[in-house]
Amino acid sequence: MKWKLTGNYLVSILAIVAIVVILNVVILVALLVNQRTGIDDVESNSGETFTRTFNQYMTLEDGEPVISPDGVRALEANNAFLQVLDASGRVVSDIDAPATAPDAYSPIELIQIYKYKDDDLVLYFIGEFEDYSYLVGFPEATEGRIVTMFDPQSVLAYVSKAGLILLIVDLAVAALIGLAFSSILTKPVYRLTERIAQLKARDFSTVEPKRPGMYRPVFANLNDVSETLTTYESEREELELRRKEWMSNVSHDLKTPLASIQGYAELLDDQELNDSERRQYAEVIERQALYMRELIDDFNLTMRLQHGDFPLETVETGLEGFVRELVIDVLNDARFSERDITFTSTNAETRPIDRHFMKRALLNFLYNALLHNDETVAVHVSVAHDVITIQDDGIGIDANELPYIFERYYRGTNTTDALGSGLGMAISRDIIKAHGGTVSVTSERGSGTTIRIELPA
């Protein structure tokens, strides 16, 4: 992976260099083509152009070349002089020629002065008119002439070779620079891929990388993710442990009534039983079956609450009357008829609630206060505005258990009742939340427990 990242980076660098070189060549060629227009503009005012077009000022009279007055003025304007030569190179006429100028020119001399100037550094240009040729000299010319000889094929080969060398050198330099910088850029990326693979393998340990460079925030975020996943993993393992314990408890709780149902069902087959005994056995079977149904109903209800599949059928209900009836129902239960349960109300309000499920939630809290304490416990239920409080002076809850009392499948160490699924508190909390309310618990070991339920306006 590391070398793959480095290779991809180098390829991208080399591709960029190649593209840049090609663009440079294209731009250079375009500039050369475009420059041709500028050269033509310069040449239009050059001595070469002046010489080539000077024959417009020349005529023949009796076979002899004659220069028009316009031609003389043109020579003066360009600070030039003129010599007209016959076919043998002899000067037949001149205008403003210096005294040192030759009277005749051999072909070699013409070539020499055209290419390299004369001893006075006069720049010469040659033109033709009829059977005559003429020299135009510019003693004070600012132009120059460079004579070159080249073979087009050799030039093309040289340019191709030079371009290839340039490309190779550029690519080599780019490769070296890219290799130097790739380690800075790709090594942290390689470490990032390793960290992600580490997280994928459920290794959530944090790592402090060496020289993270510009990727330091990314590594910091990955470490934060590792810590978060560690917390989630710990919570998941703890929840899984509690779920297994709950499953074990529920299995045990189901086996007990099932054993009773099976045993008493077998006893019912005894022909010697009287009617009273049969009714007694049937009541036991019915009671145990009802308990099993309650366990299964609790399980189904907590699953619905957990997944949000819980539509409420709310009606406007006065909280004072609703909670008072609930307390009366508990006192009418034979198990709790002698218990110390009190009720007070202060400015109780009306709220939209699902009466069935809200009763279920409040009864869970109230039953917990009665069942998990001894018979001398005093329970006080109060309503103030939109807050319902259930307070007892019982044995309380240990501080290390308090954060888990609303967790599913959790049974506290002070739970002495053999019955129960460990879902009651979680179900009650979820019912309150489904109404948009909140529930909180405060407790100290030996100082009782207070449950506070606040319903939204």
Short mmCIF file of C-alpha atoms in Angstrom, two decimals:
data_model
loop_
_atom_site.label_atom_id
_atom_site.label_comp_id
_atom_site.label_asym_id
_atom_site.label_seq_id
_atom_site.Cartn_x
_atom_site.Cartn_y
_atom_site.Cartn_z
CA MET A 1 0.00 0.00 0.00
CA LYS A 2 2.79 2.42 0.92
CA TRP A 3 4.64 1.99 -2.37
CA LYS A 4 1.39 2.08 -4.29
CA LEU A 5 0.59 5.50 -2.83
CA THR A 6 4.14 6.70 -3.54
CA GLY A 7 3.98 5.35 -7.10
CA ASN A 8 0.67 7.05 -7.77
CA TYR A 9 2.08 10.32 -6.48
CA LEU A 10 5.20 10.07 -8.67
CA VAL A 11 3.16 9.20 -11.74
CA SER A 12 1.00 12.26 -11.17
CA ILE A 13 4.12 14.47 -10.81
CA LEU A 14 5.72 13.07 -13.97
CA ALA A 15 2.47 13.47 -15.89
CA ILE A 16 2.28 17.10 -14.84
CA VAL A 17 5.87 17.72 -15.97
CA ALA A 18 5.26 16.03 -19.33
CA ILE A 19 2.14 18.11 -19.88
CA VAL A 20 4.03 21.30 -18.96
CA VAL A 21 6.86 20.50 -21.40
CA ILE A 22 4.40 19.77 -24.21
CA LEU A 23 2.54 22.98 -23.52
CA ASN A 24 5.81 24.92 -23.53
CA VAL A 25 6.70 23.51 -26.93
CA VAL A 26 3.24 24.29 -28.31
CA ILE A 27 3.39 27.84 -26.94
CA LEU A 28 6.90 28.33 -28.37
CA VAL A 29 5.81 27.21 -31.82
CA ALA A 30 2.73 29.40 -31.65
CA LEU A 31 4.84 32.40 -30.68
CA LEU A 32 7.24 31.75 -33.54
CA VAL A 33 4.37 31.57 -36.03
CA ASN A 34 2.80 34.68 -34.59
CA GLN A 35 6.14 36.48 -34.58
CA ARG A 36 6.31 36.12 -38.34
CA THR A 37 3.82 38.96 -38.72
CA GLY A 38 5.96 41.21 -36.58
CA ILE A 39 9.06 40.37 -38.61
CA ASP A 40 7.25 41.24 -41.79
CA ASP A 41 6.27 44.58 -40.28
CA VAL A 42 9.90 45.31 -39.45
CA GLU A 43 11.08 44.19 -42.85
CA SER A 44 8.65 46.58 -44.56
CA ASN A 45 10.81 49.49 -43.31
CA SER A 46 14.15 47.76 -43.71
CA GLY A 47 16.97 48.52 -46.14
CA GLU A 48 16.27 45.24 -47.91
CA THR A 49 12.70 46.24 -48.70
CA PHE A 50 13.77 49.75 -49.70
CA THR A 51 16.32 48.32 -52.10
CA ARG A 52 13.93 45.81 -53.67
CA THR A 53 11.36 48.51 -54.35
CA PHE A 54 13.79 51.23 -55.42
CA ASN A 55 13.53 50.23 -59.12
CA GLN A 56 10.21 52.07 -59.24
CA TYR A 57 12.26 55.25 -59.35
CA MET A 58 14.40 54.07 -62.30
CA THR A 59 13.80 54.43 -66.04
CA LEU A 60 15.82 53.91 -69.26
CA GLU A 61 16.63 56.80 -71.53
CA ASP A 62 18.59 55.91 -74.66
CA GLY A 63 19.39 52.60 -72.97
CA GLU A 64 20.92 54.31 -69.95
CA PRO A 65 19.37 54.03 -66.45
CA VAL A 66 18.05 57.33 -65.04
CA ILE A 67 16.96 58.02 -61.44
CA SER A 68 13.85 60.13 -60.91
CA PRO A 69 13.85 63.11 -58.53
CA ASP A 70 11.60 61.10 -56.18
CA GLY A 71 14.25 58.41 -56.07
CA VAL A 72 16.92 60.98 -55.18
CA ARG A 73 14.75 62.34 -52.38
CA ALA A 74 14.07 58.78 -51.14
CA LEU A 75 17.83 58.14 -50.96
CA GLU A 76 18.35 61.34 -49.04
CA ALA A 77 15.50 60.49 -46.65
CA ASN A 78 17.11 57.12 -45.89
CA ASN A 79 20.66 58.56 -45.72
CA ALA A 80 21.70 56.16 -48.46
CA PHE A 81 23.69 56.30 -51.70
CA LEU A 82 23.28 54.46 -55.00
CA GLN A 83 25.61 52.83 -57.56
CA VAL A 84 24.26 51.40 -60.83
CA LEU A 85 26.32 48.55 -62.39
CA ASP A 86 26.25 47.13 -65.87
CA ALA A 87 26.53 43.44 -66.62
CA SER A 88 30.30 43.47 -66.25
CA GLY A 89 30.12 45.08 -62.79
CA ARG A 90 31.30 48.51 -63.92
CA VAL A 91 29.65 51.50 -62.23
CA VAL A 92 27.77 53.43 -64.93
CA SER A 93 26.11 56.00 -62.63
CA ASP A 94 25.78 56.86 -58.97
CA ILE A 95 24.06 59.20 -56.54
CA ASP A 96 25.85 60.47 -53.42
CA ALA A 97 28.38 57.63 -53.60
CA PRO A 98 31.49 58.25 -51.44
CA ALA A 99 34.76 59.06 -53.22
CA THR A 100 36.29 55.87 -51.86
CA ALA A 101 33.64 53.71 -53.49
CA PRO A 102 35.04 51.41 -56.26
CA ASP A 103 34.33 52.10 -59.94
CA ALA A 104 33.81 48.43 -60.66
CA TYR A 105 32.97 45.29 -58.70
CA SER A 106 33.86 41.72 -59.39
CA PRO A 107 31.32 39.03 -58.42
CA ILE A 108 33.48 38.05 -55.41
CA GLU A 109 33.61 41.65 -54.22
CA LEU A 110 29.84 41.97 -54.51
CA ILE A 111 29.37 38.85 -52.42
CA GLN A 112 31.95 40.06 -49.89
CA ILE A 113 30.41 43.48 -49.27
CA TYR A 114 26.88 42.08 -49.25
CA LYS A 115 27.70 39.55 -46.58
CA TYR A 116 30.25 41.35 -44.42
CA LYS A 117 30.12 45.13 -45.26
CA ASP A 118 33.10 47.03 -46.66
CA ASP A 119 36.06 48.61 -44.90
CA ASP A 120 33.93 51.64 -43.95
CA LEU A 121 31.28 49.35 -42.41
CA VAL A 122 28.69 50.37 -44.96
CA LEU A 123 25.69 48.04 -45.17
CA TYR A 124 24.91 47.13 -48.79
CA PHE A 125 21.80 45.78 -50.48
CA ILE A 126 21.60 44.65 -54.13
CA GLY A 127 18.72 45.09 -56.52
CA GLU A 128 18.03 44.54 -60.27
CA PHE A 129 16.62 46.78 -62.99
CA GLU A 130 16.41 45.59 -66.59
CA ASP A 131 19.95 44.58 -67.62
CA TYR A 132 21.49 46.51 -64.78
CA SER A 133 22.07 45.85 -61.11
CA TYR A 134 22.42 48.45 -58.42
CA LEU A 135 23.90 48.79 -54.97
CA VAL A 136 22.24 50.78 -52.21
CA GLY A 137 24.58 51.61 -49.34
CA PHE A 138 23.61 52.69 -45.83
CA PRO A 139 26.63 54.24 -44.13
CA GLU A 140 24.77 54.84 -40.84
CA ALA A 141 22.53 51.77 -40.85
CA THR A 142 21.18 50.56 -37.51
CA GLU A 143 20.37 47.21 -39.02
CA GLY A 144 22.67 44.23 -39.19
CA ARG A 145 22.90 41.12 -41.25
CA ILE A 146 23.62 37.62 -39.93
CA VAL A 147 24.30 35.00 -42.52
CA THR A 148 23.67 31.42 -41.49
CA MET A 149 23.86 28.12 -43.32
CA PHE A 150 22.00 25.05 -42.09
CA ASP A 151 20.65 21.70 -43.17
CA PRO A 152 16.90 21.44 -42.33
CA GLN A 153 17.19 17.74 -41.60
CA SER A 154 20.13 18.29 -39.27
CA VAL A 155 18.27 21.09 -37.51
CA LEU A 156 15.18 18.90 -37.10
CA ALA A 157 17.28 16.06 -35.72
CA TYR A 158 19.05 18.43 -33.34
CA VAL A 159 15.78 19.97 -32.10
CA SER A 160 14.27 16.50 -31.59
CA LYS A 161 17.32 15.33 -29.69
CA ALA A 162 17.42 18.48 -27.58
CA GLY A 163 13.70 18.19 -26.83
CA LEU A 164 14.07 14.56 -25.80
CA ILE A 165 17.01 15.38 -23.53
CA LEU A 166 15.06 18.26 -22.04
CA LEU A 167 12.08 16.01 -21.37
CA ILE A 168 14.23 13.30 -19.78
CA VAL A 169 16.05 15.80 -17.58
CA ASP A 170 12.78 17.44 -16.51
CA LEU A 171 11.22 14.07 -15.70
CA ALA A 172 14.31 12.98 -13.75
CA VAL A 173 14.33 16.18 -11.74
CA ALA A 174 10.59 15.89 -11.14
CA ALA A 175 10.99 12.26 -10.06
CA LEU A 176 13.68 13.16 -7.54
CA ILE A 177 11.69 16.08 -6.15
CA GLY A 178 8.50 14.01 -6.12
CA LEU A 179 10.27 11.16 -4.33
CA ALA A 180 11.55 13.58 -1.72
CA PHE A 181 8.15 15.12 -1.08
CA SER A 182 6.16 11.90 -1.47
CA SER A 183 7.57 10.55 1.77
CA ILE A 184 6.21 13.63 3.54
CA LEU A 185 2.79 13.31 1.94
CA THR A 186 2.27 9.57 1.56
CA LYS A 187 3.75 8.17 4.77
CA PRO A 188 1.05 9.79 6.95
CA VAL A 189 -1.59 8.55 4.48
CA TYR A 190 -0.19 5.04 4.82
CA ARG A 191 -0.38 5.36 8.60
CA LEU A 192 -3.96 6.58 8.25
CA THR A 193 -4.90 3.45 6.28
CA GLU A 194 -3.23 1.34 8.96
CA ARG A 195 -5.22 3.12 11.68
CA ILE A 196 -8.48 2.59 9.81
CA ALA A 197 -7.62 -1.10 9.32
CA GLN A 198 -6.84 -1.26 13.04
CA LEU A 199 -10.27 0.15 13.87
CA LYS A 200 -11.87 -2.27 11.41
CA ALA A 201 -10.17 -5.11 13.28
CA ARG A 202 -11.81 -3.76 16.50
CA ASP A 203 -8.50 -2.62 17.94
CA PHE A 204 -9.52 0.66 19.53
CA SER A 205 -6.21 1.59 21.15
CA THR A 206 -5.04 5.16 20.57
CA VAL A 207 -1.79 5.88 18.71
CA GLU A 208 0.38 9.00 18.63
CA PRO A 209 1.91 9.06 15.11
CA LYS A 210 5.41 10.29 14.32
CA ARG A 211 5.56 13.40 12.14
CA PRO A 212 1.85 13.51 11.19
CA GLY A 213 2.37 16.82 9.35
CA MET A 214 -0.78 18.29 7.86
CA TYR A 215 -2.74 15.19 8.90
CA ARG A 216 -2.44 15.88 12.64
CA PRO A 217 -6.17 16.80 13.00
CA VAL A 218 -7.14 13.60 11.17
CA PHE A 219 -5.08 11.45 13.56
CA ALA A 220 -6.55 13.36 16.51
CA ASN A 221 -10.07 12.66 15.25
CA LEU A 222 -9.24 8.98 14.76
CA ASN A 223 -8.01 8.81 18.35
CA ASP A 224 -11.26 10.42 19.48
CA VAL A 225 -13.16 7.82 17.45
CA SER A 226 -11.08 5.08 19.10
CA GLU A 227 -11.97 6.36 22.55
CA THR A 228 -15.64 6.63 21.63
CA LEU A 229 -15.67 3.12 20.16
CA THR A 230 -13.91 1.83 23.26
CA THR A 231 -16.70 3.29 25.37
CA TYR A 232 -19.36 1.85 23.07
CA GLU A 233 -17.67 -1.53 23.06
CA SER A 234 -17.51 -1.56 26.84
CA GLU A 235 -21.17 -0.58 27.07
CA ARG A 236 -22.10 -3.19 24.48
CA GLU A 237 -20.23 -5.92 26.35
CA GLU A 238 -21.85 -4.85 29.60
CA LEU A 239 -25.28 -4.79 27.98
CA GLU A 240 -24.64 -8.18 26.42
CA LEU A 241 -23.62 -9.57 29.81
CA ARG A 242 -26.78 -8.19 31.40
CA ARG A 243 -28.86 -9.56 28.53
CA LYS A 244 -27.38 -13.01 29.04
CA GLU A 245 -28.03 -12.75 32.77
CA TRP A 246 -31.57 -11.62 32.04
CA MET A 247 -32.10 -14.48 29.62
CA SER A 248 -30.81 -16.86 32.28
CA ASN A 249 -33.15 -15.33 34.87
CA VAL A 250 -36.13 -15.34 32.51
CA SER A 251 -35.39 -18.94 31.55
CA HIS A 252 -35.30 -19.81 35.23
CA ASP A 253 -38.47 -17.82 35.90
CA LEU A 254 -40.24 -19.58 33.02
CA LYS A 255 -39.06 -23.03 34.05
CA THR A 256 -40.54 -22.61 37.54
CA PRO A 257 -44.15 -21.93 36.43
CA LEU A 258 -43.80 -24.44 33.61
CA ALA A 259 -42.77 -27.08 36.12
CA SER A 260 -45.76 -26.16 38.28
CA ILE A 261 -48.11 -26.22 35.31
CA GLN A 262 -46.77 -29.59 34.18
CA GLY A 263 -46.89 -31.06 37.71
CA TYR A 264 -50.40 -29.92 38.51
CA ALA A 265 -51.61 -30.88 35.04
CA GLU A 266 -50.38 -34.42 35.73
CA LEU A 267 -52.12 -34.40 39.12
CA LEU A 268 -55.40 -33.45 37.45
CA ASP A 269 -55.34 -36.83 35.72
CA ASP A 270 -55.67 -38.55 39.10
CA GLN A 271 -59.20 -39.99 39.25
CA GLU A 272 -59.18 -39.94 43.05
CA LEU A 273 -59.06 -36.10 43.28
CA ASN A 274 -62.15 -34.38 44.61
CA ASP A 275 -63.62 -31.22 43.10
CA SER A 276 -62.01 -28.92 45.67
CA GLU A 277 -58.53 -30.26 44.94
CA ARG A 278 -59.11 -30.03 41.17
CA ARG A 279 -60.16 -26.37 41.50
CA GLN A 280 -57.12 -25.67 43.65
CA TYR A 281 -54.75 -27.24 41.10
CA ALA A 282 -56.51 -25.44 38.24
CA GLU A 283 -56.05 -22.10 40.05
CA VAL A 284 -52.34 -22.77 40.44
CA ILE A 285 -52.03 -23.58 36.72
CA GLU A 286 -53.97 -20.42 35.82
CA ARG A 287 -51.84 -18.27 38.13
CA GLN A 288 -48.60 -19.63 36.73
CA ALA A 289 -49.82 -19.23 33.14
CA LEU A 290 -50.78 -15.63 33.88
CA TYR A 291 -47.31 -14.95 35.26
CA MET A 292 -45.71 -16.41 32.10
CA ARG A 293 -47.94 -14.22 29.95
CA GLU A 294 -46.87 -11.15 31.93
CA LEU A 295 -43.22 -12.03 31.34
CA ILE A 296 -43.79 -12.39 27.60
CA ASP A 297 -45.86 -9.17 27.50
CA ASP A 298 -43.02 -7.29 29.22
CA PHE A 299 -40.55 -8.59 26.69
CA ASN A 300 -42.75 -7.62 23.71
CA LEU A 301 -43.50 -4.20 25.19
CA THR A 302 -39.83 -3.33 25.78
CA MET A 303 -39.01 -4.33 22.21
CA ARG A 304 -41.75 -2.06 20.87
CA LEU A 305 -40.60 0.81 23.07
CA GLN A 306 -36.97 0.29 22.04
CA HIS A 307 -37.83 0.47 18.34
CA GLY A 308 -40.31 3.35 18.59
CA ASP A 309 -43.28 1.18 17.59
CA PHE A 310 -45.47 2.54 20.35
CA PRO A 311 -48.51 4.64 19.35
CA LEU A 312 -50.17 6.38 22.30
CA GLU A 313 -53.92 6.92 22.69
CA THR A 314 -53.90 10.06 24.80
CA VAL A 315 -56.82 11.81 26.50
CA GLU A 316 -56.85 14.97 28.61
CA THR A 317 -56.58 13.73 32.19
CA GLY A 318 -56.45 15.50 35.55
CA LEU A 319 -53.29 14.31 37.24
CA GLU A 320 -54.67 14.60 40.80
CA GLY A 321 -57.63 12.29 40.25
CA PHE A 322 -55.64 9.88 38.09
CA VAL A 323 -52.83 9.39 40.63
CA ARG A 324 -55.25 9.26 43.60
CA GLU A 325 -57.18 6.40 41.94
CA LEU A 326 -53.91 4.59 41.32
CA VAL A 327 -52.93 4.85 45.02
CA ILE A 328 -56.37 3.62 46.06
CA ASP A 329 -56.06 0.62 43.72
CA VAL A 330 -52.75 -0.31 45.35
CA LEU A 331 -54.24 -0.02 48.84
CA ASN A 332 -57.13 -2.24 47.74
CA ASP A 333 -54.64 -4.93 46.79
CA ALA A 334 -54.63 -7.52 49.59
CA ARG A 335 -50.84 -7.60 49.53
CA PHE A 336 -50.52 -3.88 50.34
CA SER A 337 -53.71 -3.05 52.22
CA GLU A 338 -51.81 -2.61 55.50
CA ARG A 339 -48.91 -0.61 54.05
CA ASP A 340 -48.15 3.05 54.85
CA ILE A 341 -49.00 4.84 51.60
CA THR A 342 -49.97 8.55 51.61
CA PHE A 343 -51.03 10.97 48.86
CA THR A 344 -50.99 14.77 48.55
CA SER A 345 -51.72 17.15 45.67
CA THR A 346 -50.88 20.81 45.05
CA ASN A 347 -52.21 22.72 42.02
CA ALA A 348 -52.30 19.54 39.91
CA GLU A 349 -52.74 20.21 36.19
CA THR A 350 -54.37 18.43 33.26
CA ARG A 351 -52.22 16.61 30.73
CA PRO A 352 -52.81 14.43 27.63
CA ILE A 353 -51.76 10.91 28.64
CA ASP A 354 -52.37 7.31 27.65
CA ARG A 355 -54.13 6.25 30.84
CA HIS A 356 -53.40 2.54 30.47
CA PHE A 357 -49.67 2.83 29.89
CA MET A 358 -49.14 5.73 32.29
CA LYS A 359 -50.82 3.65 34.99
CA ARG A 360 -48.48 0.80 34.10
CA ALA A 361 -45.42 3.08 34.46
CA LEU A 362 -46.48 4.59 37.80
CA LEU A 363 -47.46 1.21 39.24
CA ASN A 364 -44.03 -0.16 38.38
CA PHE A 365 -42.39 2.64 40.39
CA LEU A 366 -44.83 2.22 43.28
CA TYR A 367 -44.55 -1.58 43.37
CA ASN A 368 -40.75 -1.32 43.40
CA ALA A 369 -40.95 0.91 46.49
CA LEU A 370 -43.17 -1.65 48.22
CA LEU A 371 -41.62 -4.92 47.07
CA HIS A 372 -37.92 -4.08 47.46
CA ASN A 373 -38.26 -2.78 51.02
CA ASP A 374 -39.58 -4.35 54.19
CA GLU A 375 -43.22 -3.99 55.26
CA THR A 376 -42.48 -1.01 57.50
CA VAL A 377 -41.53 1.23 54.59
CA ALA A 378 -43.48 4.48 54.24
CA VAL A 379 -44.32 5.59 50.70
CA HIS A 380 -45.52 9.09 49.86
CA VAL A 381 -47.00 9.96 46.44
CA SER A 382 -47.49 13.62 45.54
CA VAL A 383 -48.61 15.70 42.57
CA ALA A 384 -47.52 19.33 42.16
CA HIS A 385 -48.46 21.09 38.93
CA ASP A 386 -47.15 18.65 36.27
CA VAL A 387 -44.68 16.75 38.50
CA ILE A 388 -45.42 13.37 40.09
CA THR A 389 -43.14 12.25 42.94
CA ILE A 390 -42.93 8.80 44.53
CA GLN A 391 -40.79 8.84 47.67
CA ASP A 392 -39.99 6.11 50.20
CA ASP A 393 -37.83 5.85 53.31
CA GLY A 394 -36.59 2.36 52.55
CA ILE A 395 -33.14 0.84 52.18
CA GLY A 396 -32.23 2.93 49.14
CA ILE A 397 -29.98 2.05 46.20
CA ASP A 398 -26.19 1.73 46.15
CA ALA A 399 -24.42 4.54 44.30
CA ASN A 400 -22.70 2.06 41.95
CA GLU A 401 -26.09 0.59 40.96
CA LEU A 402 -27.96 3.86 40.50
CA PRO A 403 -26.75 4.54 36.90
CA TYR A 404 -28.10 1.16 35.73
CA ILE A 405 -31.58 1.00 37.22
CA PHE A 406 -33.21 2.08 33.93
CA GLU A 407 -31.16 -0.37 31.85
CA ARG A 408 -32.96 -3.30 30.30
CA TYR A 409 -32.35 -6.71 31.85
CA TYR A 410 -30.90 -5.15 35.04
CA ARG A 411 -31.81 -6.49 38.47
CA GLY A 412 -30.48 -4.73 41.53
CA THR A 413 -28.79 -6.53 44.36
CA ASN A 414 -31.60 -5.45 46.68
CA THR A 415 -34.17 -7.33 44.57
CA THR A 416 -35.62 -10.03 46.81
CA ASP A 417 -38.75 -10.76 44.83
CA ALA A 418 -38.23 -13.92 42.77
CA LEU A 419 -40.76 -12.73 40.24
CA GLY A 420 -40.05 -10.01 37.71
CA SER A 421 -38.28 -9.69 34.37
CA GLY A 422 -35.81 -6.91 35.10
CA LEU A 423 -37.59 -4.78 32.48
CA GLY A 424 -40.05 -2.86 34.69
CA MET A 425 -37.95 0.26 35.25
CA ALA A 426 -36.85 0.42 31.61
CA ILE A 427 -40.46 0.05 30.45
CA SER A 428 -41.63 2.80 32.82
CA ARG A 429 -38.84 5.14 31.69
CA ASP A 430 -39.67 4.53 28.01
CA ILE A 431 -43.39 5.14 28.59
CA ILE A 432 -42.62 8.49 30.25
CA LYS A 433 -40.28 9.41 27.37
CA ALA A 434 -42.96 8.42 24.83
CA HIS A 435 -45.18 11.06 26.48
CA GLY A 436 -42.36 13.60 26.08
CA GLY A 437 -41.61 13.63 29.79
CA THR A 438 -38.57 12.95 31.93
CA VAL A 439 -37.92 10.72 34.92
CA SER A 440 -35.08 10.95 37.43
CA VAL A 441 -34.06 8.98 40.50
CA THR A 442 -32.18 10.12 43.59
CA SER A 443 -31.25 7.68 46.31
CA GLU A 444 -28.77 6.93 49.07
CA ARG A 445 -28.15 3.65 50.75
CA GLY A 446 -30.17 3.61 53.97
CA SER A 447 -31.95 6.91 53.21
CA GLY A 448 -34.70 5.86 50.81
CA THR A 449 -35.41 6.62 47.16
CA THR A 450 -37.19 9.45 45.33
CA ILE A 451 -38.54 9.14 41.78
CA ARG A 452 -39.50 12.40 40.06
CA ILE A 453 -41.66 12.32 36.88
CA GLU A 454 -42.18 15.56 34.95
CA LEU A 455 -44.72 15.68 32.12
CA PRO A 456 -44.52 18.29 29.33
CA ALA A 457 -46.98 21.15 29.08
#
